[in-house]
Coordinates of C-alpha atoms and ligand atoms in Angstrom, one line a residue:
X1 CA 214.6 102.0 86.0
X2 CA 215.5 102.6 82.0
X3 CA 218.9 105.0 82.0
X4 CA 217.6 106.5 79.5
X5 CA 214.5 108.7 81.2
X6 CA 217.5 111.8 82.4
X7 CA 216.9 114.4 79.4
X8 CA 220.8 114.8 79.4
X9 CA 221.0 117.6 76.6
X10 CA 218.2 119.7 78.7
X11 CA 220.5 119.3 82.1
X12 CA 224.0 120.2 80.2
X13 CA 222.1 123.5 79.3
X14 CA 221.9 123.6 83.3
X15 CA 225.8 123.9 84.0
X16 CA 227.1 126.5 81.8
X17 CA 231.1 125.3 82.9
X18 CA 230.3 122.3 80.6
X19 CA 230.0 124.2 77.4
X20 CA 233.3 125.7 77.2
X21 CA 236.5 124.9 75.4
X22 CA 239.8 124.4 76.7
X23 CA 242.8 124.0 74.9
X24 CA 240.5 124.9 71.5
X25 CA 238.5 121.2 72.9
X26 CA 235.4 120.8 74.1
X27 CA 235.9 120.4 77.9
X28 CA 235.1 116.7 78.9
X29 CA 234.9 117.1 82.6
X30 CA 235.1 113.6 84.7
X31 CA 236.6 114.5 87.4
X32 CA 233.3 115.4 89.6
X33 CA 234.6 113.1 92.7
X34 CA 236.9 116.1 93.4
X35 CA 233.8 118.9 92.8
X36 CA 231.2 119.0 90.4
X37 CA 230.0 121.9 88.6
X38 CA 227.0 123.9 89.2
X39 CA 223.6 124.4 87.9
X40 CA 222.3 127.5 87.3
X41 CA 220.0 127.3 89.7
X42 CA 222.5 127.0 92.5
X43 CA 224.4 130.3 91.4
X44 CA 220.7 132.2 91.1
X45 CA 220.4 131.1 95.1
X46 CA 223.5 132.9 95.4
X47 CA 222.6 136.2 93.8
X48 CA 219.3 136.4 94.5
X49 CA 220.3 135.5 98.7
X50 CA 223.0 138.6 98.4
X51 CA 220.4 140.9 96.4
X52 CA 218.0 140.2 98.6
X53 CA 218.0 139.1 102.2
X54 CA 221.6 139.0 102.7
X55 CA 221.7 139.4 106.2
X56 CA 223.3 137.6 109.3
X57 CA 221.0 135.0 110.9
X58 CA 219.7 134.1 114.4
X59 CA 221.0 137.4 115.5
X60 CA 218.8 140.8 114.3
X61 CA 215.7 141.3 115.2
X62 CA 215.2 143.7 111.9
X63 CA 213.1 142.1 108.5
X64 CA 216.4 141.2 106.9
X65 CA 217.8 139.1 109.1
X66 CA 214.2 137.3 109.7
X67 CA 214.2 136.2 106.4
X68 CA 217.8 135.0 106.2
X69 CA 217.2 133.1 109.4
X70 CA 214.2 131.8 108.2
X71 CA 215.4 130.9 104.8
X72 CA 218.4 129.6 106.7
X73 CA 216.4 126.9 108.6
X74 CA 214.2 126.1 106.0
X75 CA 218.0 124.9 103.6
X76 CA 218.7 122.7 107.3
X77 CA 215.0 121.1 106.6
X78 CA 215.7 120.5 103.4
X79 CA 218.6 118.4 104.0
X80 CA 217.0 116.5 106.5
X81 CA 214.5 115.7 104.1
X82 CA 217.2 114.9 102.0
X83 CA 219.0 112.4 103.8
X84 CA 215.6 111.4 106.3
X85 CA 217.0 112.5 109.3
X86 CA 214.4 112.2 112.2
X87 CA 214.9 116.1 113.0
X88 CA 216.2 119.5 111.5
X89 CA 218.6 119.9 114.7
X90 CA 220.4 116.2 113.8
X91 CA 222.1 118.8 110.7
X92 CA 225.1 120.6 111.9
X93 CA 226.3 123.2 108.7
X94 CA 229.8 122.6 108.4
X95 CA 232.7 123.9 105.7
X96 CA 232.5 120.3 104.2
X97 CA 233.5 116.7 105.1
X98 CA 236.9 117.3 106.1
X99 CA 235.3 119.6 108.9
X100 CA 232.2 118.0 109.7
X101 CA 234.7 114.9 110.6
X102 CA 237.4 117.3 112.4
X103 CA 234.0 118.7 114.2
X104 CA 233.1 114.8 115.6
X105 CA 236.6 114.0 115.9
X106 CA 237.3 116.7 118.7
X107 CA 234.0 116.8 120.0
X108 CA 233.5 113.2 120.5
X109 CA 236.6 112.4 121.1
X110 CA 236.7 115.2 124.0
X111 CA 233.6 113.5 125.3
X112 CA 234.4 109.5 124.6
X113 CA 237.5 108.7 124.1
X114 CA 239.9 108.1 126.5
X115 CA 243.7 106.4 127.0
X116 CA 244.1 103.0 125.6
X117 CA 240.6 102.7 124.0
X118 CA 240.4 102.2 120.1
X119 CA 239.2 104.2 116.9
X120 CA 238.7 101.6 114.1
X121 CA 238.7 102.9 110.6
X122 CA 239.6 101.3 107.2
X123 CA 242.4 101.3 104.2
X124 CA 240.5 102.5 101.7
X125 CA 240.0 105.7 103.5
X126 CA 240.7 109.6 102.1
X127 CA 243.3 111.6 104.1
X128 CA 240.2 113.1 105.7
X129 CA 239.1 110.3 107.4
X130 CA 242.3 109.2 108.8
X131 CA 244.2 112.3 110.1
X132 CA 241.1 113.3 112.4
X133 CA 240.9 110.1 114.2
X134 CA 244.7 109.9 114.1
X135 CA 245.4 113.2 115.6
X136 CA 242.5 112.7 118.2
X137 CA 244.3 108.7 119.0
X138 CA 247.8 110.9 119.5
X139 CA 246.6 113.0 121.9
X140 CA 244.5 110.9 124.2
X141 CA 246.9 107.6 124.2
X142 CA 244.3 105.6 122.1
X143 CA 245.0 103.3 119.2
X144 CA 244.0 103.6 115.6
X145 CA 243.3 100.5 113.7
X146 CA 242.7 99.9 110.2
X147 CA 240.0 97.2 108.9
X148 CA 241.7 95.7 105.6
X149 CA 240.6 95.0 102.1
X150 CA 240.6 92.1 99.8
X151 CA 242.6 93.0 96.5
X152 CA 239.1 93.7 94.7
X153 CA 238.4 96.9 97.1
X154 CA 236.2 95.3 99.7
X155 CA 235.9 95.4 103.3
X156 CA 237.2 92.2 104.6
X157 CA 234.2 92.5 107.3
X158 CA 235.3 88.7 109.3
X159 CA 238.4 91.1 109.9
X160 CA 236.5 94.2 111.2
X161 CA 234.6 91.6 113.7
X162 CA 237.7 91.1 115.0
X163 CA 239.1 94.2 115.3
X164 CA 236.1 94.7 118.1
X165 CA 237.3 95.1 121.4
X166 CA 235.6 96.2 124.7
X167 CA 237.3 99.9 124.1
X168 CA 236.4 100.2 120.5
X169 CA 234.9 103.6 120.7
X170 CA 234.1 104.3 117.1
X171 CA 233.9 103.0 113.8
X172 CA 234.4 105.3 111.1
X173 CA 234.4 104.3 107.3
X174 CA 233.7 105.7 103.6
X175 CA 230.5 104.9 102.2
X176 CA 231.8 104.8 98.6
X177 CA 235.5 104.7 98.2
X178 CA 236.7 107.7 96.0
X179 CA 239.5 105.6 95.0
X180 CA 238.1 102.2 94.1
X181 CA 234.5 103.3 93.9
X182 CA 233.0 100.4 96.3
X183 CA 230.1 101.0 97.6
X184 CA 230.7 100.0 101.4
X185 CA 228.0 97.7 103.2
X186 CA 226.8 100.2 105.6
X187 CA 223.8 98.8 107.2
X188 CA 225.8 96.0 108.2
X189 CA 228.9 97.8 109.4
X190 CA 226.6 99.5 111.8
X191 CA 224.8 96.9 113.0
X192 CA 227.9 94.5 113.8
X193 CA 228.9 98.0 115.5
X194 CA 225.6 98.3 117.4
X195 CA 226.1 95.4 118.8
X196 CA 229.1 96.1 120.4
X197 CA 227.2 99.4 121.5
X198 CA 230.0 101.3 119.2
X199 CA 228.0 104.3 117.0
X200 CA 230.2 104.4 113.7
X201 CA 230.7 107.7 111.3
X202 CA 230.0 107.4 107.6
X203 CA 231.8 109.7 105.3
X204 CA 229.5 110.5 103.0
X205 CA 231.7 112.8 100.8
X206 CA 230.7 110.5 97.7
X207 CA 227.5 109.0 98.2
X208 CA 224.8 111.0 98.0
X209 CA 225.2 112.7 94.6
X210 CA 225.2 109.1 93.2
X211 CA 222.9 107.2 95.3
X212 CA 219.3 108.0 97.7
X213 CA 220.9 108.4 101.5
X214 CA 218.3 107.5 104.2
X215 CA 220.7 107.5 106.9
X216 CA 217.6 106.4 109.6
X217 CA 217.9 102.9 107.2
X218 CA 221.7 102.8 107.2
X219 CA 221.3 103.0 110.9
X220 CA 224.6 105.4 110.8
X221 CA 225.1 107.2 114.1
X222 CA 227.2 110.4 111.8
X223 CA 227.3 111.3 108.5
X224 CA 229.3 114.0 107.0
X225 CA 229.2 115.3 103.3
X226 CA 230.3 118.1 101.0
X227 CA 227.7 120.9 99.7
X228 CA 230.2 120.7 96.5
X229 CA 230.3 117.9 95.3
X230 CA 226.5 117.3 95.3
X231 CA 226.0 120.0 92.3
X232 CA 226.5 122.9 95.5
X233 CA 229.1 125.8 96.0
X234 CA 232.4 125.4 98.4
X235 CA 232.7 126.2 101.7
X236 CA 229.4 124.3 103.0
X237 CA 228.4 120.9 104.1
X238 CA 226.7 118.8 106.7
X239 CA 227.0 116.7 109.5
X240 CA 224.3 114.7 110.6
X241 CA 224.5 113.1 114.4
X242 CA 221.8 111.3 116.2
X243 CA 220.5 113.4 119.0
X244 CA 221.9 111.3 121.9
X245 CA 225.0 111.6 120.6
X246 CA 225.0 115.3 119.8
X247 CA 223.7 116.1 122.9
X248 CA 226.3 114.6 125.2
X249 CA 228.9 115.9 123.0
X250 CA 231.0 119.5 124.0
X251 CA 231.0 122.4 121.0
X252 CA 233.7 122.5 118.7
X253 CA 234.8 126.0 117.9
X254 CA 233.4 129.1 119.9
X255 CA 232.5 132.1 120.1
X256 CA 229.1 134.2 118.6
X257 CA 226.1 132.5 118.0
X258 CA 226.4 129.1 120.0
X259 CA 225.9 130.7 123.4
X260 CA 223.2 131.2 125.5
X261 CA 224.7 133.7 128.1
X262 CA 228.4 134.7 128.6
X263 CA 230.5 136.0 131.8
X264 CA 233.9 136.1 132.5
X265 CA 233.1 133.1 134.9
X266 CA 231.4 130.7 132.7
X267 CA 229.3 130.0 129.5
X268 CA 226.3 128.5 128.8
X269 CA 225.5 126.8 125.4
X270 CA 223.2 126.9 122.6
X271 CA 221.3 123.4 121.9
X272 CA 222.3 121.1 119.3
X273 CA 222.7 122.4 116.1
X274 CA 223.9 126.3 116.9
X275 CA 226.0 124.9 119.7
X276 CA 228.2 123.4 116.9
X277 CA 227.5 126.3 114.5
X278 CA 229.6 129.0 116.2
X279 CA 230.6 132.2 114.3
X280 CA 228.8 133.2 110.5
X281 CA 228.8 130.3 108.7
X282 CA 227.9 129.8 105.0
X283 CA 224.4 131.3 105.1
X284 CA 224.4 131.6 101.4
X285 CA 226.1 128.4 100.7
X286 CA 223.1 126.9 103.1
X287 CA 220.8 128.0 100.4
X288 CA 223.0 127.0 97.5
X289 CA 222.9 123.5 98.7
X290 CA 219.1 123.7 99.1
X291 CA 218.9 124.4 95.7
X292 CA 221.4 121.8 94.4
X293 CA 219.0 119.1 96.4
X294 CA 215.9 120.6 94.6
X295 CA 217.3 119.9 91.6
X296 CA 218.7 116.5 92.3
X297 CA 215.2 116.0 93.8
X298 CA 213.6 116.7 90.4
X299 CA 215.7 114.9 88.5
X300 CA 215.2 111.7 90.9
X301 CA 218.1 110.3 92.7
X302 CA 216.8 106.9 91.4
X303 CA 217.0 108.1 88.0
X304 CA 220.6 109.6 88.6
X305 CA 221.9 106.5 90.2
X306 CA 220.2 104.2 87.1
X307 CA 221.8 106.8 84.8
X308 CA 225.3 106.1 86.2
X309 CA 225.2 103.0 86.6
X310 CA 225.0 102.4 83.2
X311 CA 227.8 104.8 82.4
X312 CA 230.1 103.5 84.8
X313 CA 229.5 100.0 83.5
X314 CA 230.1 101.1 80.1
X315 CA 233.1 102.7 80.7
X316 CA 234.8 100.0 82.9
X317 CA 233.5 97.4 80.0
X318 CA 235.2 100.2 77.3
X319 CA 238.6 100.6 79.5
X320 CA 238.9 96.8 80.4
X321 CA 239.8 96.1 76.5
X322 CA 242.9 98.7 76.8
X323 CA 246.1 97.0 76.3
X324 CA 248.2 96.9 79.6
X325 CA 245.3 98.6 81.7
X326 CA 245.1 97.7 85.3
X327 CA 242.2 99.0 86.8
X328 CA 241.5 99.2 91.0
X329 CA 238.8 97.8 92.7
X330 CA 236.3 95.1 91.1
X331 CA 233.8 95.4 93.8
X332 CA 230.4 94.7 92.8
X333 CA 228.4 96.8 94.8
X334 CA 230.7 100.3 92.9
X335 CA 229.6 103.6 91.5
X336 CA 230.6 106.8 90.4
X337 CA 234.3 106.4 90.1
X338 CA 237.5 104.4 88.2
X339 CA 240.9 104.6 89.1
X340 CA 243.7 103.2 86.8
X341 CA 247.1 102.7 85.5
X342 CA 248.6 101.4 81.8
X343 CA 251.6 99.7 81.8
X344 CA 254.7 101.1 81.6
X345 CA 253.1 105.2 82.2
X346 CA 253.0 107.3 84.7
X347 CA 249.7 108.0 85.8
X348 CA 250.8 112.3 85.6
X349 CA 251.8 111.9 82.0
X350 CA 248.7 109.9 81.1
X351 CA 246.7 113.0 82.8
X352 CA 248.7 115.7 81.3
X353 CA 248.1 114.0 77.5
X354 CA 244.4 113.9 78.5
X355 CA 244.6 117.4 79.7
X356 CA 245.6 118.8 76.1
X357 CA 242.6 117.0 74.9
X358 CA 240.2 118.6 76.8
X359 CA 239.7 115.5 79.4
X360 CA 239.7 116.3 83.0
X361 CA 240.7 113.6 84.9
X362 CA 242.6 113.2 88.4
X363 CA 245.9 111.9 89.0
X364 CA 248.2 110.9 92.0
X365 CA 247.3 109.9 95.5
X366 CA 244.0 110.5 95.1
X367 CA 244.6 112.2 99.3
X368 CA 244.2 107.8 99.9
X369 CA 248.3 107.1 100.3
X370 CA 247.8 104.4 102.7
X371 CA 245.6 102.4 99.8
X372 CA 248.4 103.4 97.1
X373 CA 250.9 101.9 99.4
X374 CA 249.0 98.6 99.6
X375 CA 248.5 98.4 96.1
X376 CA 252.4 99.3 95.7
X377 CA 251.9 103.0 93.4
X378 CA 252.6 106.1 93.2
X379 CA 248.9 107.2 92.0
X380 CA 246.5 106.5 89.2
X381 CA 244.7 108.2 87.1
X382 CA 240.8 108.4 88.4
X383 CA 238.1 109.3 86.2
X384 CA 234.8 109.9 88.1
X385 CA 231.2 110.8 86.6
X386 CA 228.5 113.1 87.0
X387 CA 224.8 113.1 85.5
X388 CA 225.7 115.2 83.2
X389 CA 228.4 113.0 81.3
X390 CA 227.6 110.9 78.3
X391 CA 229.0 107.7 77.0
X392 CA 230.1 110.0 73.7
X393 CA 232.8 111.4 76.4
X394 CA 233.9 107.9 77.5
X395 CA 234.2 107.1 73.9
X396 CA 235.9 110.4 73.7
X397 CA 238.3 109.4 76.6
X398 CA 239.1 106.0 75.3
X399 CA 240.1 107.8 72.0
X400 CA 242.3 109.9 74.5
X401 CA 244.3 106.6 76.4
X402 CA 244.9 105.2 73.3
X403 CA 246.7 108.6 71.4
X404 CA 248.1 108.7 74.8
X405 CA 249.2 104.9 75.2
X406 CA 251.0 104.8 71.9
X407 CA 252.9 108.1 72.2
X408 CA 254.1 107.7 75.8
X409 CA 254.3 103.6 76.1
X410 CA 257.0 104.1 72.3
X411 CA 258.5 106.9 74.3
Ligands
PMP1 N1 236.2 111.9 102.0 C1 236.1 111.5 100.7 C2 235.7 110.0 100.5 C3 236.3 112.4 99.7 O1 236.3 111.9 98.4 C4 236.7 113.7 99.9 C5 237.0 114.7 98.8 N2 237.7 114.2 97.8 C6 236.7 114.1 101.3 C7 236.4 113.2 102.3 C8 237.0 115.5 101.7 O2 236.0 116.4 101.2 P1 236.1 118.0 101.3 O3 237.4 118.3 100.7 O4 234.9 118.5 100.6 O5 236.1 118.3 102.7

């Protein structure tokens, strides 16, 4: 697929935060693994849902809240479509990845996991997709174990086989690091899993804004991502469970809208999604995201991923031939993201000198201090892209490390 088929000037007219200045610079936004910005098309949703049908759903009977709901359940097919989940009730709406994981943490956990079995996650993991399983391991007297990488950013998968036991309970991994930018074997993770009869959890936080997610082919038993960092606003995002598992599993929060019939003796529950869906959740956000998938879907994730592919590659091949770079993570299989350090700077300076140029980037922990501590750092400096960035801002940013390299490496 040629890179070259995205008409980028046509889709920078789509995200009106990209044609700003700060600092008296023209903004050059790479850092889109913490949130990208939006499309126009995604704020219309927003308006037009609160000028319109703005309304509570799955509770009036009146025209207003018919058309939210209905509008409501068409955003949850949409994402199924999106990710090819075999039904609309496999998509729970969450407030993003760190809940949808807190959601299966407590829920499977409260159903599965009991003393002395074993949660296996990996290093490369965001705080997100540690503290969950770690907080859920501390209260029922199970162990958390962490499957290890080679010093190029890859699963060392012998290890992971080994890490197996009869009371492994759960595997749950990144599908693309936000640190190192691997892109994680998934179908394979799950199948050595399935064969063990463990269902593993993919965070999907950074995959599916840079690559097609078809999570019947990965096989993946849980998938959880963020509404905003797939061209959507904050406050929503998904996870997907397999029925079976969804089914047997006990509601997270609750309260309104996840109940079937209340007394001061006992409750029942909704089905699978609403039983997980309790309170009013992001009903306009719901619709934001449908719109953000629309236009992904027109662009063509293909396309997208093709498009930066070629960016990342030229940008890794453009920062490799900085003096006294170090860069993390060589993986092969990579997108979307770069994390690095030069010699003899701190990663925050580096960022703040960037900053006055108009270059967003990320520095620090990245929210992955168990990976900094194994690489032996404080933090790096991450740039990540989106389909809207060019290789003019990589040439851009390189202009930027060097001003910055000589002024802080003389200092
Ligand atoms: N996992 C990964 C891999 C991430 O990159 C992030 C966000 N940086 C999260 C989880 C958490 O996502 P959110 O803050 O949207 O819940």
């Amino acid at each position: 697929m040629s890179a070259d088929m995205i008409d980028i000037k046509a889709v920078r007219s789509d995200f009106p935060a990209l044609n700003q200045k700060v600092y008296g610079k023209d903004l050059i936004y790479l850092d889109n693994a913490a949130t990208t910005h939006k499309p126009l098309s995604v704020m219309d949703r927003l308006v037009d849902f609160y000028s319109t049908i703005n309304s509570n759903v799955h509770r009036g009977s009146h025209y207003l809240s018919t058309e939210a709901s209905i509008a409501y359940e068409g955003a949850r097919e949409s994402v199924r479509k999106f990710i090819n989940a075999a039904r609309p009730d496999e998509i729970i709406f969450t407030g993003g990845t760190t809940e949808s994981i807190n959601l299966a943490a407590s829920s499977f956990g409260r159903a599965f996991v009991k003393e002395g079995d074993r949660i296996l996650t990996t290093l490369m993991e965001h705080h997100s997709n540690i503290v969950p399983w770690q907080r859920l391991c501390g209260e029922k007297g199970a162990e958390l174990k962490v499957i290890p990488i080679d010093d190029g950013g890859n699963l060392k998968i012998d290890e992971f086989k080994e890490l197996i036991t009869k009371k492994t309970k759960l595997v749950a991994f990144t599908y693309v690091s936000s640190v190192l930018g691997t892109v994680n074997p998934v179908r394979e993770i799950s199948r050595i899993a399935h064969e063990n009869d463990i269902p593993v959890l993919v965070d999907g936080a950074q995959a599916p804004q840079h690559l097609p997610v078809d999570v019947r082919n990965l096989d993946c038993d849980f998938f959880a991502f963020s509404g905003h960092k797939v061209y959507a606003g904050t406050g929503i995002g998904v996870l997907y469970g397999k029925k079976r598992w969804l089914d047997a599993m006990e509601p997270y929060q609750s309260g309104g809208g996840m109940i079937t019939s209340v007394s001061f003796e006992s409750t029942s529950y909704e089905e699978t999604p609403l039983k997980f869906e309790a309170g009013t959740g992001n009903i306009a956000g719901a619709l934001g995201l449908e719109s953000a998938i629309e236009y992904l879907n027109k662009i063509g994730i293909e396309k997208i991923a093709a498009y930066e592919k070629s960016l990342t590659e030229y940008a890794l091949k453009k920062l490799q031939e900085v003096e006294g770079i170090r860069i993390y993570g060589s993986s092969k299989e990579r997108c979307g993201v770069i994390s690095f350090n030069l010699k003899g700077v701190h990663h925050h300076d580096l960022g703040t000198v960037l900053d006055k140029l108009g270059i967003a980037v990320r520095t620090g922990k990245l929210c992955a201090e168990p990976l900094m501590e194994y690489y032996g750092i404080s933090g790096t400096v991450r740039v990540s892209f989106a389909l809207y960035n060019t290789k003019k801002e990589v040439d851009t940013l390189i202009e930027g490390i060097e001003k910055a390299r000589h002024v802080l490496q003389a200092g």
